[in-house]
Short mmCIF file of C-alpha atoms in Angstrom, two decimals:
data_model
loop_
_atom_site.label_atom_id
_atom_site.label_comp_id
_atom_site.label_asym_id
_atom_site.label_seq_id
_atom_site.Cartn_x
_atom_site.Cartn_y
_atom_site.Cartn_z
CA MET A 522 0.00 0.00 0.00
CA SER A 523 1.40 3.41 -0.92
CA ALA A 524 2.27 6.11 1.58
CA THR A 525 -0.31 8.35 -0.10
CA LEU A 526 -3.09 5.93 0.76
CA LEU A 527 -1.85 5.54 4.32
CA THR A 528 -1.58 9.30 4.88
CA PRO A 529 -4.40 11.26 3.17
CA VAL A 530 -3.54 14.63 1.70
CA ALA A 531 -4.66 17.42 4.02
CA THR A 532 -7.09 20.14 3.09
CA PRO A 533 -7.50 23.06 5.51
CA ARG A 534 -11.29 22.87 5.56
CA ARG A 535 -11.32 19.12 6.21
CA VAL A 536 -8.79 19.34 9.04
CA ARG A 537 -10.73 22.13 10.71
CA ARG A 538 -13.99 20.23 10.29
CA LEU A 539 -12.49 17.13 11.90
CA GLY A 540 -11.12 19.34 14.66
CA ALA A 541 -14.59 20.73 15.28
CA TRP A 542 -15.94 17.21 15.72
CA CYS A 543 -13.16 16.46 18.22
CA LEU A 544 -13.88 19.69 20.09
CA ALA A 545 -17.58 18.84 20.27
CA GLY A 546 -16.79 15.28 21.36
CA GLY A 547 -14.53 16.46 24.16
CA LEU A 548 -17.09 18.94 25.45
CA LEU A 549 -19.85 16.35 25.17
CA GLY A 550 -17.75 13.85 27.12
CA ALA A 551 -17.21 16.36 29.93
CA ALA A 552 -20.93 17.19 29.96
CA GLU A 553 -21.81 13.49 30.09
CA GLY A 554 -19.67 13.17 33.19
CA VAL A 555 -21.49 16.02 34.92
CA ILE A 556 -24.89 14.61 33.94
CA THR A 557 -23.94 11.14 35.19
CA LEU A 558 -22.82 12.54 38.54
CA ALA A 559 -26.02 14.54 38.89
CA TRP A 560 -28.27 11.68 37.78
CA PRO A 561 -30.61 10.35 40.50
CA HIS A 562 -29.60 6.89 41.65
CA GLN A 563 -32.14 4.60 40.02
CA VAL A 564 -30.37 1.38 41.06
CA THR A 565 -27.89 0.36 43.73
CA GLU A 566 -24.12 0.32 43.24
CA GLU A 567 -24.32 -3.48 42.94
CA ARG A 568 -25.65 -3.02 39.39
CA PHE A 569 -23.19 -2.32 36.60
CA SER A 570 -25.62 0.21 35.15
CA TYR A 571 -25.37 2.43 38.28
CA PRO A 572 -26.70 5.11 38.56
CA PHE A 573 -28.99 4.36 35.59
CA ASP A 574 -31.79 1.86 35.28
CA ALA A 575 -31.62 -0.52 32.31
CA PHE A 576 -33.34 1.84 29.86
CA TRP A 577 -31.25 4.90 30.65
CA PHE A 578 -28.08 2.82 30.80
CA VAL A 579 -28.58 1.80 27.17
CA ILE A 580 -29.16 5.45 26.23
CA ALA A 581 -26.04 6.49 28.14
CA GLU A 582 -23.84 3.82 26.56
CA LEU A 583 -24.99 4.75 23.07
CA SER A 584 -24.23 8.37 23.91
CA TYR A 585 -20.74 7.44 25.16
CA ALA A 586 -20.07 5.44 22.00
CA ALA A 587 -21.20 8.32 19.77
CA GLN A 588 -19.05 10.73 21.74
CA HIS A 589 -15.97 8.51 21.32
CA LEU A 590 -16.65 8.41 17.58
CA MET A 591 -16.36 12.19 17.58
CA LEU A 592 -12.94 11.97 19.24
CA ILE A 593 -11.76 9.71 16.43
CA ALA A 594 -12.05 12.74 14.16
CA GLY A 595 -9.24 14.41 16.11
CA ALA A 596 -6.82 11.57 15.43
CA LEU A 597 -7.83 11.53 11.77
CA ALA A 598 -7.17 15.28 11.56
CA LEU A 599 -3.70 14.82 13.05
CA LEU A 600 -2.85 12.17 10.47
CA ARG A 601 -3.70 14.69 7.74
CA LEU A 602 -1.17 17.24 9.01
CA PRO A 603 2.16 17.19 7.14
CA ILE A 604 4.04 17.90 10.37
CA VAL A 605 2.64 14.65 11.81
CA SER A 606 2.76 12.48 8.71
CA ALA A 607 6.34 13.53 7.95
CA THR A 608 7.65 11.90 11.12
CA ARG A 609 7.46 8.11 11.22
CA ALA A 610 7.24 7.93 15.02
CA ALA A 611 4.48 10.55 15.21
CA ARG A 612 2.57 8.97 12.35
CA ILE A 613 2.67 5.43 13.77
CA ALA A 614 1.94 6.59 17.32
CA THR A 615 -1.08 8.59 16.16
CA ARG A 616 -2.38 5.50 14.38
CA VAL A 617 -1.97 3.58 17.64
CA ALA A 618 -4.04 6.22 19.43
CA LEU A 619 -6.61 6.05 16.63
CA ALA A 620 -6.85 2.27 17.06
CA GLY A 621 -7.37 2.79 20.78
CA LEU A 622 -10.21 5.24 20.18
CA ILE A 623 -11.89 2.82 17.78
CA LEU A 624 -11.58 -0.01 20.30
CA LEU A 625 -13.02 2.27 22.96
CA VAL A 626 -16.17 2.62 20.85
CA VAL A 627 -16.32 -1.17 20.55
CA ALA A 628 -15.93 -1.54 24.32
CA GLU A 629 -18.77 0.92 24.98
CA LEU A 630 -21.05 -0.95 22.60
CA SER A 631 -20.15 -4.29 24.19
CA ALA A 632 -21.12 -2.83 27.57
CA LEU A 633 -24.71 -2.66 26.35
CA ALA A 634 -24.93 -6.34 27.27
CA LEU A 635 -24.56 -5.33 30.93
CA TYR A 636 -27.80 -3.35 31.14
CA ASP A 637 -29.10 -5.68 33.86
CA ALA A 638 -25.87 -7.27 35.11
CA ALA A 639 -24.41 -7.28 38.59
CA THR A 640 -21.15 -5.38 39.00
CA ASP A 641 -19.34 -8.49 40.22
CA SER A 642 -20.69 -10.83 37.53
CA ALA A 643 -18.22 -12.66 35.30
CA LEU A 644 -19.48 -10.90 32.17
CA ALA A 645 -19.20 -7.48 33.80
CA THR A 646 -15.64 -8.24 34.89
CA VAL A 647 -14.62 -9.28 31.38
CA ILE A 648 -16.22 -6.32 29.63
CA ALA A 649 -15.01 -3.80 32.20
CA SER A 650 -11.48 -5.15 31.76
CA SER A 651 -11.75 -4.71 27.99
CA PHE A 652 -11.64 -0.94 28.43
CA MET A 653 -8.05 -0.99 29.66
CA LEU A 654 -6.39 -1.91 26.35
CA PRO A 655 -7.99 0.96 24.40
CA VAL A 656 -7.10 3.43 27.14
CA LEU A 657 -3.48 2.25 27.19
CA LEU A 658 -3.23 2.45 23.40
CA ILE A 659 -4.57 6.00 23.48
CA GLY A 660 -2.20 6.94 26.28
CA VAL A 661 0.89 5.45 24.67
CA GLY A 662 -0.05 6.68 21.20
CA PHE A 663 -0.57 10.32 22.09
CA THR A 664 2.40 10.38 24.47
CA VAL A 665 4.82 9.04 21.86
CA ALA A 666 3.33 11.25 19.14
CA GLY A 667 3.67 14.33 21.33
CA VAL A 668 7.28 13.54 22.19
CA ALA A 669 8.05 12.89 18.51
CA LEU A 670 6.62 16.28 17.57
CA ILE A 671 8.69 17.98 20.26
CA ARG A 672 11.86 16.28 19.04
CA GLN A 673 10.98 17.29 15.50
CA GLY A 674 10.91 20.92 16.59
CA ALA A 675 7.20 21.50 16.06
CA ALA A 676 7.02 23.55 19.26
CA GLY A 677 9.14 26.19 17.57
CA ARG A 678 7.23 26.29 14.30
CA ALA A 679 4.95 29.26 13.75
CA GLY A 680 1.27 28.37 13.71
CA VAL A 681 1.59 24.97 15.39
CA GLN A 682 3.61 25.76 18.53
CA TRP A 683 0.71 24.46 20.59
CA LEU A 684 0.41 21.12 18.79
CA PRO A 685 3.04 19.00 20.62
CA ALA A 686 1.63 19.94 24.04
CA ALA A 687 -1.97 19.42 22.91
CA VAL A 688 -1.13 15.95 21.58
CA LEU A 689 1.07 15.01 24.53
CA ALA A 690 -1.40 16.11 27.23
CA PRO A 691 -4.17 13.50 26.71
CA GLY A 692 -1.49 10.82 26.49
CA ILE A 693 0.38 11.66 29.68
CA TYR A 694 -2.93 12.26 31.46
CA VAL A 695 -3.80 8.58 31.06
CA PHE A 696 -0.85 7.50 33.21
CA THR A 697 -0.65 10.40 35.66
CA VAL A 698 -4.33 11.06 36.38
CA PHE A 699 -6.78 8.76 34.60
CA ILE A 700 -5.46 5.36 35.71
CA PRO A 701 -4.79 6.42 39.34
CA LEU A 702 -8.33 7.83 39.65
CA ILE A 703 -10.37 5.31 37.69
CA ASN A 704 -10.55 2.81 40.57
CA GLN A 705 -11.44 5.42 43.16
CA SER A 706 -15.01 6.39 44.05
CA ASP A 707 -17.46 6.89 41.20
CA PHE A 708 -17.37 10.65 41.80
CA ILE A 709 -13.57 10.86 41.60
CA ALA A 710 -13.41 8.54 38.60
CA ARG A 711 -15.98 10.61 36.71
CA LEU A 712 -13.99 13.77 37.42
CA GLY A 713 -10.90 12.06 36.04
CA ILE A 714 -12.70 11.06 32.86
CA GLY A 715 -14.16 14.56 32.49
CA GLY A 716 -10.72 16.14 32.73
CA TRP A 717 -9.45 13.79 30.03
CA MET A 718 -12.31 14.75 27.74
CA LEU A 719 -11.53 18.44 28.19
CA LEU A 720 -8.00 17.80 26.91
CA PHE A 721 -9.49 16.34 23.74
CA ALA A 722 -11.63 19.47 23.48
CA VAL A 723 -8.48 21.60 23.68
CA LEU A 724 -6.86 19.53 20.92
CA GLY A 725 -9.96 19.85 18.76
CA TYR A 726 -10.13 23.60 19.32
CA GLY A 727 -6.51 23.99 18.25
CA LEU A 728 -7.19 22.05 15.07
CA THR A 729 -10.12 24.34 14.23
CA ARG A 730 -7.80 27.37 14.48
CA LEU A 731 -5.20 26.16 12.00
CA GLU A 732 -4.59 28.54 9.13
CA ASP A 733 -4.35 27.37 5.54
CA HIS A 734 -0.55 27.68 5.52
CA ASP A 735 -0.29 25.44 8.61
CA VAL A 736 -2.01 22.49 6.90
#
């Protein structure tokens, strides 16, 4: 397969449009966290669907999956940037993060099977564990891509000085904040997820602000 097929040619409008989807997805993810925390407890914590009943759990999971799809747009936008595609490490690492985001959608959809499951059931344990691989892929992918962009000197390039930090942040966050908080109380874990989503919103916003000569 040719390099052209692997790395689509960027167009400013397309990159900004993909960035807008990522921005919206990040903001939606943060809002979902707030809504979940404020949601009245319809079931006990022994149910995997907590705090939702079966019906609202299905709605919530579909919403989470749709929101993760929007984040995929951010990774696709990065792959269309010459400054990313020109560096093998950044290009491969971004594809790893993209794979993680896709698998995260799959994990959310698989969780639909747990609408009436107990938290400690075998199925719940298996599906809950399936979220870790996507999260790690996203963390490693964005971390390596961000470091590669820094080493490439992107932080000193006019118009994209912000890009290495915006790519690196959601990657490092996985290991420094997300993973340490995810097994804490539901409130703390939701805050951790919300913070992660806001970093994707920042990345998406930056992509929407790229000028034609930056793409």
